[in-house]
Amino acid sequence: MDKELRNRDIRYCVDRSVFHETELGGSTPPSTNSGRAIFNAAKNKLRCSRSAAKSLLFKFIPILQWLPHYPVKEWLLGDIVSGVSVGILQLPQGLAYALLAAVPPVFGLYSSFFPVFIYSFFGTSRHVSVGSFAVVSIMVGSVAESLVTNDNFTLPGNDSIIDMDARDKARVEVVAALTLLVGIFQIILGLVQFGFVVTYLSEPLVRGYTTAATIHVTVSQLKHIFGLPLSEKSQPLSLIYSLISLFRRIHNTNIGTLVVSTIALLCLFAVKEVNQKWQSKLPMPIPIELVVLVISTGVSYGINLHEQYGIGIVGNIPTGLLAPTVPKTDLFFQVVGNAFAIAVVGYTITISLAKIFSMKHGYKVDSNQELIALGLSNLTGSFFHCFAVTSSMSRSLVQESTGGNTQIAGSISSLIILVIILKAGELFTALPKAILSAIVIANLKEMYKQFMDIPALWRTNKYDLLIWIVTFLSTICLNLDIGLGVSVIFGLLTITFRTQLPQYSVLGQVFDTDIYRDICQNTMTKEVDGIKIFRTSSAIYFANAELYAQTLKAKVGVNIDLLIEKKKKAVMKRKRGLQKVITLAQRILSNTKKGSGLEFLMNKEAIVGSLQTLSETIPNPPTLQSLGLERLSFHSLILDFAAVCFIDTVGIKMLKIIFEEFKDIEVDVYLVNCPGSILRQLQSSRFFNETFTPALIFPTIHDAVSYLSQTHESSSLQEVTAI
């Protein structure tokens, strides 16, 4: 009977947990104690699974967590003002950065709507403004121009005329495929918790790279500033070739275009200075980009600048949204390397800005979720012909300074762009391209200030300065994609080089304390009598293990190798002397057996004396003193492993050689501040034996010094007493 009840209870719990999860704890409770236990366990498991699913959902879609608790009265007004401000700024930047991405301006508007709206649902940063950005746009444009060149779209019979519509269509297809792949890379990296990849891009590397990219952006816009029809190149030294081509044709400059560009640049720089100087007193920055955009479009339309003066204009901007299409996956193989580079650079820029604002406002940013959010933004945007996006420094600062508190501001800015796409896009048909180029260059002002990193790094860290300069020069000369690869490899090589040449120091004790510092850098320290303390600032592995041993021997102030060689020679010399006496004794004994034994009796005292002398002077084992060699001024060597994060098999072998060599010259070696991981490596490598035991390891330098000082005093006292 009990068995049937128990089976019924088990079936009840299983059925309720699988088919009736919402009714747990309802009617017909289990009849036995074991049944009730199973029922309660199933109930708790369901609660845990629901909680885990809810937590996972909130982590993947952060807006579901913070939106229900959104303080409308406190934050809504600030988000609206911020969203409108960013939307106004996003319009001219979207149109301008489309030129950098080598696509028609309307696609800059698409890239300012779809990705921005998607990010507001999945991003964890409350203040970054996602959208088009100069550095990423020029990287995208570099790929599009290299794969879709003008030479492939010249009209039959006239090589000087290019089929712009066909070329732009082909470039849009390349850019969409590239953006899709960028999004896929970012999502995959985020799902596998690969947000730490940004650590391989150090701040000097990123700043040197973005500074070089700024030069590329500027040079790419000069053709619109001067009104010159220059061919586009995307190859190593393309920047140099572009400048040479520009100067060769500088005499063909369109004066009207140059005048428009100059006036626009002067207005943009002047008002931006006012915005920066009076930042604290202005309710919001003066939207000078939008003002210049509207005025120049009106003037261009009224005077007909394109027809009268040959000034290039944006041309047709279609109204409305394009139907989503699947990007061409057959282009993936051609853009895969560039896509990964853009994915990493875009993420680096976003996470850097996100961490700055999160620290300032006291909230956390999930680096892996940021990767997923950016990836989804780019993935979705690729189906609507967008180019790759990231966070913009200028727009993010505007979003934060105008009162933005959440990504509702980003959603509002994207909706403003949507209204323009649907209703007002065609109003900018007469907009001069020179104005867009002027807006691009004016927004690079802060990026050019990064040249001030050079004197700052010269004063603080020469290695970082070297990374900055190499990154800058390689990106300038080798183009953006190859330059980034060279920069990352060089950065990793500097890490290897620095671990190969770490700082080594001999430590001394600060008087009457348990503090030990480098004796060369601190005049208040003094070496402990009879004890040498040696420290390294790096791991010990195959690349620096031999250098570690050589530096250690040099720092102790004694030629260890020479002393060991002298000891070996002295021991061999004594052995040869003993062998001679033994040979003589054997010969005499042999003759004694043959003769009367007079020869043995005559040489008996000499033979016995020689053997006695040798037995007294060669102890087992022989010492430096017994061999007539000078003893060292220290009896113990302490190796400080506080900064040793790992040690490989080559390092362990070298460490064992150090222990054996110093043991051979009557110096005991000890380890201090040894991390647990190092101890486990030593044990698994069978480093310890009867001679070198774990008793040679101390937790701190002072513990080892105290023990050795007391032990040596006791042994010295025993020697004096024995004498």
XYZ file of C-alpha atoms in Angstrom, residues 140 176-187 335 338-344 374-375 378-379 388-389:
27
model
C 34.384 50.536 -43.749
C 26.095 45.441 -45.875
C 27.958 42.105 -46.011
C 30.835 43.602 -44.034
C 28.446 45.002 -41.392
C 26.656 41.665 -41.064
C 29.948 39.900 -40.463
C 30.993 42.566 -37.938
C 27.749 41.953 -36.044
C 28.221 38.172 -36.115
C 31.764 38.480 -34.770
C 30.666 40.773 -31.957
C 27.759 38.526 -30.938
C 35.989 40.961 -45.955
C 38.550 43.573 -42.024
C 35.267 42.641 -40.334
C 37.071 41.240 -37.298
C 39.283 44.322 -37.068
C 36.271 46.657 -37.273
C 34.403 44.540 -34.697
C 37.251 44.842 -32.205
C 26.722 46.226 -30.604
C 26.585 42.973 -32.541
C 25.138 45.915 -36.600
C 23.470 42.609 -37.458
C 29.032 49.401 -39.093
C 28.500 51.668 -36.100
